[in-house]
mmCIF file of C-alpha atoms in Angstrom:
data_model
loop_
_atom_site.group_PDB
_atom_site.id
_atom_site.type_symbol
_atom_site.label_atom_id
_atom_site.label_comp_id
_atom_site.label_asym_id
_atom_site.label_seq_id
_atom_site.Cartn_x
_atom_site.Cartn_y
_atom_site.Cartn_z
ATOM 1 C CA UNK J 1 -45.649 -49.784 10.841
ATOM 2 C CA UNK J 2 -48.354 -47.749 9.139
ATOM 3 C CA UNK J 3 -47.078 -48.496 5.537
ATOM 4 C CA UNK J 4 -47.183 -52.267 6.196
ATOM 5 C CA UNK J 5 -50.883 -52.121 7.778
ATOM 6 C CA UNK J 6 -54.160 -53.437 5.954
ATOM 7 C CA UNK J 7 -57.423 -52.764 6.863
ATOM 8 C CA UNK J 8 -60.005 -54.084 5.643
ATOM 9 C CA UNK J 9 -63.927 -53.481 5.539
ATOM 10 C CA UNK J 10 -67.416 -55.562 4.539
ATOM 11 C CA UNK J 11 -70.531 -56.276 5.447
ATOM 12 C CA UNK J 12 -69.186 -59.960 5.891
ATOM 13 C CA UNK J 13 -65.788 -60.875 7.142
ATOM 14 C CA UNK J 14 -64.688 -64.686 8.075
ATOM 15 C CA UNK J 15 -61.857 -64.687 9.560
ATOM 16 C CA UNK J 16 -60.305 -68.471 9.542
ATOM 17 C CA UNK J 17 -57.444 -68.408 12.492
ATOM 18 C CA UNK J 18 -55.392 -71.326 11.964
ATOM 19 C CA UNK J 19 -54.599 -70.372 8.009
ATOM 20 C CA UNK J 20 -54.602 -66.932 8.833
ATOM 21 C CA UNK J 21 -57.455 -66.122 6.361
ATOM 22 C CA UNK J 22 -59.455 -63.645 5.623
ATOM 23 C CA UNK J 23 -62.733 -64.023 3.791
ATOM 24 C CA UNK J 24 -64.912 -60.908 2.784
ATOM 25 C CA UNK J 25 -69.130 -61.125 1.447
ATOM 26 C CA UNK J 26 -70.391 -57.989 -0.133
ATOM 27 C CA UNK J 27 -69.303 -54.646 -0.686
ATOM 28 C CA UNK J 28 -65.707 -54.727 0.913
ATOM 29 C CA UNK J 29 -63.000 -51.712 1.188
ATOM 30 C CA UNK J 30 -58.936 -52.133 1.696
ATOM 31 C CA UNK J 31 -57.250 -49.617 2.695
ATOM 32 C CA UNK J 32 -52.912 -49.505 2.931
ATOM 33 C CA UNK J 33 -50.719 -46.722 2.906
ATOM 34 C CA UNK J 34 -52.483 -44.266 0.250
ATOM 35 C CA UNK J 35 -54.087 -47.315 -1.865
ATOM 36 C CA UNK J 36 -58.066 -47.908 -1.360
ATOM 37 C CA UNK J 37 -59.021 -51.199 -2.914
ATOM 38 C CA UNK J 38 -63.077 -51.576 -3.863
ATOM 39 C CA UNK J 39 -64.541 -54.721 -4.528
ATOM 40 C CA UNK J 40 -67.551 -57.380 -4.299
ATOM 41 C CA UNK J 41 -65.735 -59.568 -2.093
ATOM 42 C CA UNK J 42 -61.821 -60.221 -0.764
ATOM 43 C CA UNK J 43 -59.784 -63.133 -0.357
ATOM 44 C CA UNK J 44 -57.032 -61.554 2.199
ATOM 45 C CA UNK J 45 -53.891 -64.181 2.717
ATOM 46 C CA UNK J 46 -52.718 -62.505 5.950
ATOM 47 C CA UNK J 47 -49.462 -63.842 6.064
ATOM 48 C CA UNK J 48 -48.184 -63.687 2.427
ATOM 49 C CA UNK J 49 -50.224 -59.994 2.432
ATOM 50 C CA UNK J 50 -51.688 -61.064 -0.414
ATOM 51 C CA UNK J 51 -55.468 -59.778 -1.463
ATOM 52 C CA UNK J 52 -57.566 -61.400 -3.866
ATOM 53 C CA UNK J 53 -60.251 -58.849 -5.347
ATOM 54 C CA UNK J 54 -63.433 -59.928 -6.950
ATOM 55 C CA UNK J 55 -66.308 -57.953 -8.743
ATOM 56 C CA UNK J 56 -66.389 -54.124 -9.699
ATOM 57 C CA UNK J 57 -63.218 -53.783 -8.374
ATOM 58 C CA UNK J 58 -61.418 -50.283 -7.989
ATOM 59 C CA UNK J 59 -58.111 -49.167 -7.290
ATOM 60 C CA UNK J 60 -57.714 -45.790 -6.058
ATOM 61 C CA UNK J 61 -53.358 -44.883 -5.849
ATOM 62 C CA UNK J 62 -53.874 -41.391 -3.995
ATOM 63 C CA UNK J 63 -50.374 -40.816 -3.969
ATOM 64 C CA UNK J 64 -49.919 -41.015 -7.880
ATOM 65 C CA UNK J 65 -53.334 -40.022 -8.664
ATOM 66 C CA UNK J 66 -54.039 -43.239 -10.503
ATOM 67 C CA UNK J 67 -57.894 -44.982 -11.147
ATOM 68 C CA UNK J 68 -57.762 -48.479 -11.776
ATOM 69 C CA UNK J 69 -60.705 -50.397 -12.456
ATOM 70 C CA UNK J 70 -60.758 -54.041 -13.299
ATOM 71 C CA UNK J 71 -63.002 -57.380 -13.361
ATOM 72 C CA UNK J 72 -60.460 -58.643 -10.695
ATOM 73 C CA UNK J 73 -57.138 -58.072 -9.487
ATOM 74 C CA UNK J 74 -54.231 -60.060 -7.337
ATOM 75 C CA UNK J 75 -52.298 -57.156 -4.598
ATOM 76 C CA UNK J 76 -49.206 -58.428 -3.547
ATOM 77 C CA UNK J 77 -48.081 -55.916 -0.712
ATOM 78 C CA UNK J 78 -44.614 -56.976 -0.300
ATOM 79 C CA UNK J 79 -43.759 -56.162 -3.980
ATOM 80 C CA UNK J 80 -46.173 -53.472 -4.000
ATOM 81 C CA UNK J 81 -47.603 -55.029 -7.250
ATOM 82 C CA UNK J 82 -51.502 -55.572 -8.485
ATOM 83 C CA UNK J 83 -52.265 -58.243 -11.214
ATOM 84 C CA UNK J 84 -55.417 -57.515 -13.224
ATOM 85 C CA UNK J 85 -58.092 -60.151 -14.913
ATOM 86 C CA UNK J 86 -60.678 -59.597 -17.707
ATOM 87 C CA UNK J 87 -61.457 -55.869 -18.733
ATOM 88 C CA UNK J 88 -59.070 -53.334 -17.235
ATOM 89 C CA UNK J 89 -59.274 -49.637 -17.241
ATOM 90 C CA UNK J 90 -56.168 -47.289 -15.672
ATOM 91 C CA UNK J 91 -57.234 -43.091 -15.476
ATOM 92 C CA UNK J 92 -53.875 -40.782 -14.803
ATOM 93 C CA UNK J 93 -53.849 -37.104 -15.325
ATOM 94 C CA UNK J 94 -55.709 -37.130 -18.612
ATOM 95 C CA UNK J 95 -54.496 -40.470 -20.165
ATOM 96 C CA UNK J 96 -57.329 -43.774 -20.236
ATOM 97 C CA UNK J 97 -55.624 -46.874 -20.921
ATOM 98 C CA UNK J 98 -57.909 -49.861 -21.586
ATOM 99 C CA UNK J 99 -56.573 -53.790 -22.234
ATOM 100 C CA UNK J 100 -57.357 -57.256 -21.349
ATOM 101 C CA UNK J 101 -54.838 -57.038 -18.240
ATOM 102 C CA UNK J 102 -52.785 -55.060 -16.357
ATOM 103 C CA UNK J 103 -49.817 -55.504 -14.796
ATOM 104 C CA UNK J 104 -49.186 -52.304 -12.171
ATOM 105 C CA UNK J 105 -45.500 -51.858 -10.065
ATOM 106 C CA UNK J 106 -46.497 -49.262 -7.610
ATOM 107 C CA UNK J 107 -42.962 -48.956 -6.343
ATOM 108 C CA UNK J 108 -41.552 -48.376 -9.809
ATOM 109 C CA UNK J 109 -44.945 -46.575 -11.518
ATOM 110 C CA UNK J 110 -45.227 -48.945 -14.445
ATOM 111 C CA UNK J 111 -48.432 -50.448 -15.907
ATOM 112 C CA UNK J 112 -47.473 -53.389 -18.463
ATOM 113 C CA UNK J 113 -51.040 -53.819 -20.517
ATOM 114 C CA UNK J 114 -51.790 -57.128 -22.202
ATOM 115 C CA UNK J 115 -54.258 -57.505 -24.881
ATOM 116 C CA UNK J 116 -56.709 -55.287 -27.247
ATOM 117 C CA UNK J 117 -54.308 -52.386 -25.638
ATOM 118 C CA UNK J 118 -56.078 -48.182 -26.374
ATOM 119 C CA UNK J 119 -54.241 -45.526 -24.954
ATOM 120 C CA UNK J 120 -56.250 -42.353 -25.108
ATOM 121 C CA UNK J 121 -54.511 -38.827 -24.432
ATOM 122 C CA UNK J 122 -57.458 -36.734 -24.122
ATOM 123 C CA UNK J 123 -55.589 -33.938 -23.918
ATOM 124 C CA UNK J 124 -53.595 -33.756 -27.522
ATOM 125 C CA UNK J 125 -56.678 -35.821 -29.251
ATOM 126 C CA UNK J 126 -54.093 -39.387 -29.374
ATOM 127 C CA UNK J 127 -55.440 -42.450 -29.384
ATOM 128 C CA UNK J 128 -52.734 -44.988 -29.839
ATOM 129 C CA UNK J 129 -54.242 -49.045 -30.195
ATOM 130 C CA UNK J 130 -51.705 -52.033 -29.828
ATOM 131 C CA UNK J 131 -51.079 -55.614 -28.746
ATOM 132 C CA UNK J 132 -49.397 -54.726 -25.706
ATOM 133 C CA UNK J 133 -47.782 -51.497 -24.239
ATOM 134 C CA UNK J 134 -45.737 -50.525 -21.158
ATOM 135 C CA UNK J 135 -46.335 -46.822 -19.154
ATOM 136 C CA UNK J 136 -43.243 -45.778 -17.695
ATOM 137 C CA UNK J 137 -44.967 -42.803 -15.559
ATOM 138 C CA UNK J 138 -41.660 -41.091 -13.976
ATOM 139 C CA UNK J 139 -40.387 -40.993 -17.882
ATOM 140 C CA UNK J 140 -43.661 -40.076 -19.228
ATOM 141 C CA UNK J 141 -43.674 -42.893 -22.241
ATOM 142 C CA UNK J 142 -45.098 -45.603 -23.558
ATOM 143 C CA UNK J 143 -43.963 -48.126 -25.455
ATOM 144 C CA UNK J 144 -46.279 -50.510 -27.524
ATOM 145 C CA UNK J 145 -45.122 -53.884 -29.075
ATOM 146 C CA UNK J 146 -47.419 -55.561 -31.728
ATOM 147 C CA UNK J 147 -49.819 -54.717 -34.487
ATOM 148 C CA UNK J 148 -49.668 -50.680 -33.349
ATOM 149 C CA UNK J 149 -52.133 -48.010 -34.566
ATOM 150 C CA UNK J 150 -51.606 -44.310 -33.542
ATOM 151 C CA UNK J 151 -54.576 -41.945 -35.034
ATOM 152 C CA UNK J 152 -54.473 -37.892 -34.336
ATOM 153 C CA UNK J 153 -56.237 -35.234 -36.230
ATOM 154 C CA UNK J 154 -56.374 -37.077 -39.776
ATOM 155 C CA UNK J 155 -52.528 -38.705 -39.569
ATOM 156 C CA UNK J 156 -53.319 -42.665 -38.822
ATOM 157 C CA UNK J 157 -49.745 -44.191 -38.134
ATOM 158 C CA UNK J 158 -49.337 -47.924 -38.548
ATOM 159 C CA UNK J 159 -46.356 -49.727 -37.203
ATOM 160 C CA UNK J 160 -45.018 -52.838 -35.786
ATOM 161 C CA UNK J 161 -44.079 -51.078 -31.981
ATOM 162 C CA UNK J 162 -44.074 -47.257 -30.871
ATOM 163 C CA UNK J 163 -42.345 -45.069 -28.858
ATOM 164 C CA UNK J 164 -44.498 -41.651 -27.445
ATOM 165 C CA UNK J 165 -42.901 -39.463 -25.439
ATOM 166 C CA UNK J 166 -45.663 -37.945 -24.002
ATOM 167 C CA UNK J 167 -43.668 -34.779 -23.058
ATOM 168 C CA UNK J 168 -42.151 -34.297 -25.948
ATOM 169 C CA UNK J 169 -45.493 -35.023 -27.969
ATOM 170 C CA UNK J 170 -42.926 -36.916 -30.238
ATOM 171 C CA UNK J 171 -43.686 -40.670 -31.877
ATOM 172 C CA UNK J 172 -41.499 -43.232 -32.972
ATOM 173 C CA UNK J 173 -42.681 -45.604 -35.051
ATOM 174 C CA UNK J 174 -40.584 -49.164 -36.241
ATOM 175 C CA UNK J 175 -41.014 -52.005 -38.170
ATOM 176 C CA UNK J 176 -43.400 -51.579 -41.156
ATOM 177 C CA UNK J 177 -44.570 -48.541 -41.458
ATOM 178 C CA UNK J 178 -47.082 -46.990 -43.066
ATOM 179 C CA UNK J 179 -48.464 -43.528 -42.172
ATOM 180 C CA UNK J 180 -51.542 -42.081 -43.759
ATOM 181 C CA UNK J 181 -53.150 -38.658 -44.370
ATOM 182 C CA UNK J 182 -56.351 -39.107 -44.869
ATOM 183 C CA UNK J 183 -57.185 -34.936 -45.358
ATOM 184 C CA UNK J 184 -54.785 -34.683 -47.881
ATOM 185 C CA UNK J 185 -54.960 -37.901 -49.298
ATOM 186 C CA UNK J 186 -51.524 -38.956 -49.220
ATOM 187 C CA UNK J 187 -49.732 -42.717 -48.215
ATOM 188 C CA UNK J 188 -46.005 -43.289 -47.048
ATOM 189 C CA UNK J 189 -44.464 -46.333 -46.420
ATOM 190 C CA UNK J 190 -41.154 -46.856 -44.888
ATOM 191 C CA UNK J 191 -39.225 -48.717 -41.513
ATOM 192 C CA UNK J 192 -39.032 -46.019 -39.308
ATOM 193 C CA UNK J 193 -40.663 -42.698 -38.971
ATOM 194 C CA UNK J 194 -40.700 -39.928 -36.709
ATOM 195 C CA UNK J 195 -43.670 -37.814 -36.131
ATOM 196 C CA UNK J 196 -43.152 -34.853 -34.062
ATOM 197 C CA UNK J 197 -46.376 -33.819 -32.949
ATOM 198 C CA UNK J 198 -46.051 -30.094 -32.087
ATOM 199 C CA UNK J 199 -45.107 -28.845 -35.249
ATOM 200 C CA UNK J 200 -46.680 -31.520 -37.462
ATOM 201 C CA UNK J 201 -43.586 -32.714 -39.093
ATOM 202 C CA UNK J 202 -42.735 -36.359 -39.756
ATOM 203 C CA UNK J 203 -39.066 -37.776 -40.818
ATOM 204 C CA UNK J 204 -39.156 -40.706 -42.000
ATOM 205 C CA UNK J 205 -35.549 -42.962 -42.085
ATOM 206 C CA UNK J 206 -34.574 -45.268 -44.696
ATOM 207 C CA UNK J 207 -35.912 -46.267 -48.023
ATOM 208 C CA UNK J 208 -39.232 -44.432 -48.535
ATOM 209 C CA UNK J 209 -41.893 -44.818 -50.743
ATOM 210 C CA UNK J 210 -44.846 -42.305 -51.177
ATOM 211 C CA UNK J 211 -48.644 -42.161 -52.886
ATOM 212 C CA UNK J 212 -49.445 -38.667 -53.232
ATOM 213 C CA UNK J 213 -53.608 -38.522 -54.191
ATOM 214 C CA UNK J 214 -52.744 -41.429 -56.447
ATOM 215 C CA UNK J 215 -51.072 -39.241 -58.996
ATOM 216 C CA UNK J 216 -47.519 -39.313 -57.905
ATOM 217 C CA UNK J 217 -45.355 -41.934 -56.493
ATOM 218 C CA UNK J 218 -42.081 -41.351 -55.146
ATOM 219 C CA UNK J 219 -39.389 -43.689 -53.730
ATOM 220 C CA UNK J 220 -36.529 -42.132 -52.055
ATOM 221 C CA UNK J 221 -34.852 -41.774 -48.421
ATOM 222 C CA UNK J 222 -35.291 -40.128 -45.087
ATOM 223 C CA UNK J 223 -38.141 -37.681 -46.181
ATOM 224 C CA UNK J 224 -39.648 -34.806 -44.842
ATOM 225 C CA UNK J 225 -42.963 -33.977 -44.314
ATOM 226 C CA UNK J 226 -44.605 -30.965 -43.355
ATOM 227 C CA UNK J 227 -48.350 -31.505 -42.260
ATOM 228 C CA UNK J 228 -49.013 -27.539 -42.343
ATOM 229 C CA UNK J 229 -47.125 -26.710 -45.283
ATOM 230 C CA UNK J 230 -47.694 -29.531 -47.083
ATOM 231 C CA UNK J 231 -44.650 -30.055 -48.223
ATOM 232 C CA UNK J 232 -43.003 -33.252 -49.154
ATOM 233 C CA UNK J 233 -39.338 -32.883 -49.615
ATOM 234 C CA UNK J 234 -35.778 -34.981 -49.330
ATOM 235 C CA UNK J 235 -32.084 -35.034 -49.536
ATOM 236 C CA UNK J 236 -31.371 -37.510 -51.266
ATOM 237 C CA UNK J 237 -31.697 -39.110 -55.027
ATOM 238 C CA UNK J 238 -35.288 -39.838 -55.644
ATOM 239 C CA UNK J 239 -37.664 -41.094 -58.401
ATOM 240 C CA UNK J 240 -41.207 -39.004 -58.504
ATOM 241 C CA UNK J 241 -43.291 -41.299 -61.045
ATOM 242 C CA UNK J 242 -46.815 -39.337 -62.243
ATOM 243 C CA UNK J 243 -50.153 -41.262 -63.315
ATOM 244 C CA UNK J 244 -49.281 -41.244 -66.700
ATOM 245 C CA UNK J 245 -45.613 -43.058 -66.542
ATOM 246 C CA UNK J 246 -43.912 -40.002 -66.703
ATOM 247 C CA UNK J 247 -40.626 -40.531 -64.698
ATOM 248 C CA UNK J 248 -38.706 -37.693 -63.251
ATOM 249 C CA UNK J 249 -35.235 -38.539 -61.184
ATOM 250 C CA UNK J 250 -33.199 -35.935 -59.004
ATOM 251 C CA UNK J 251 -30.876 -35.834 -56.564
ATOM 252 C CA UNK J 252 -33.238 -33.680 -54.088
ATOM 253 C CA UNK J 253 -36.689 -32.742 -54.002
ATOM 254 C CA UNK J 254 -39.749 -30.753 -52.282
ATOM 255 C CA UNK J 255 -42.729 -31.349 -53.556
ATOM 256 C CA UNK J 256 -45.566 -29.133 -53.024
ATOM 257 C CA UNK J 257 -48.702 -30.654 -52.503
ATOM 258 C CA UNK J 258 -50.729 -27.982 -52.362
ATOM 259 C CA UNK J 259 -49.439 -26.057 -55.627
ATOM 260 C CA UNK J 260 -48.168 -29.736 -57.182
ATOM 261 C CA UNK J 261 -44.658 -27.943 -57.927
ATOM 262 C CA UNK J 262 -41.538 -30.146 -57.779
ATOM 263 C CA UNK J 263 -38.727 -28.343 -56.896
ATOM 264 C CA UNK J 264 -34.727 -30.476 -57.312
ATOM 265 C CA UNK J 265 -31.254 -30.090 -57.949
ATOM 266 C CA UNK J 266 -30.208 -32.493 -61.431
ATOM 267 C CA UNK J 267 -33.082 -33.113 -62.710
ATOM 268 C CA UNK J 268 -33.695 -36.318 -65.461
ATOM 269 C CA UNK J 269 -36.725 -36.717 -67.402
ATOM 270 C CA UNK J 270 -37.679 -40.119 -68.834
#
């Protein structure tokens, strides 16, 4: 069966009979069913089909057009699964992911990355940083868990885990969130957010609270921002406070940050 065969190259090979051992010195190649493994040396357990890479080692997937490069890695052929040590690097169709580890199911297309975790999409300018994060490849997303950063053209997007569609261009962001503008020099903080990339429009759900240049502060629920417009606006009853204590409350608002008109339905001044 072609899909079950290994071969394997090197300068060296000791082959140890009894234990069914394989033993590889110098630069060394493995080849199986569309996967070329690169690496200083190989430790190939013949019967369990397990290969033990060590040194500059590179994984080439030619079927899903994946790059893997790692320190060392673990290939267990029956599962169709490759265990990275020490620093890893994965390159698919225009997205770098760099961690610690990496944990890669070839038979399902998920990498599960472990530690010091940046996701670069070169192509829409994202660079999203985390503990740890999962790349479901068929579905396209990634899902972080941990201390999560996302930072794209000015917008830097803290949160405790993420969601990015990567075909939708469309974040989710949970658990303490705070999202930043640092162009326009405004701050939100709230416990989930949405940011939907493509038309530069974030929703945020929940209590909200929002610095805006450090002259107004507004607490209210599932806002509305528009990155292009610069408009802040909501729903729902809100409290705009300005630097100098003046307290406005409404049952809607849209804020203007360009023209710094507030626009509501019931206004009360205080």
């Amino acid at each position: 069966d072609e899909k079950e065969k290994i071969i394997i190259k090197s300068k060296k090979i000791t082959y140890l009979k009894n234990n069914e051992f394989v033993f590889t010195d110098g630069k060394s190649k493995a080849i199986s069913a569309g996967i070329i493994i690169d690496a200083d040396s190989f430790e190939y357990n013949k019967i369990n089909k397990i290969i033990n890479a060590y040194g500059n080692v590179k994984i080439d997937n030619q079927d899903e057009n994946y790059l893997i490069y790692t320190d060392e890695v673990t290939y267990q052929k029956n599962e169709e699964l490759f265990l990275t040590k020490g620093k890893s690097k994965a390159i698919n169709e225009g997205i770098v992911i760099d961690a610690d580890n990496f944990k890669y199911d070839k038979l399902n297309s998920v990498i599960n990355a472990n530690g010091n975790v940046s996701i670069d999409n070169k192509e829409e300018n994202l660079l999203i940083y985390a503990n740890d994060a999962t790349y479901l490849k068929k579905e396209q997303l990634f899902l972080t868990k941990g201390k999560s950063k996302a930072i794209n053209e000015g917008i830097i997007i803290d949160a405790n885990n993420f969601e990015y569609n990567k075909i939708d261009n469309i974040i989710n962001a949970n658990g303490n969130v705070k999202i930043e503008d640092t162009t326009n020099n405004y701050l939100i903080l709230t416990n989930e957010a949405t940011h939907y990339k493509n038309s530069n429009k974030i929703i945020t759900q929940g209590k909200t609270e929002a610095d805006i240049k450090s002259q107004y502060f507004v607490t209210s629920r599932d806002v509305t921002y528009l990155k292009n417009k610069k408009i802040l606006s909501s729903n729902h009853k809100t409290k705009i406070q300005d630097q100098k204590s003046q307290v406005y409350f409404a049952d809607n608002f849209s804020f203007s940050l360009n023209q710094e008109i507030i626009k509501g339905e019931n206004f009360l001044i205080i």
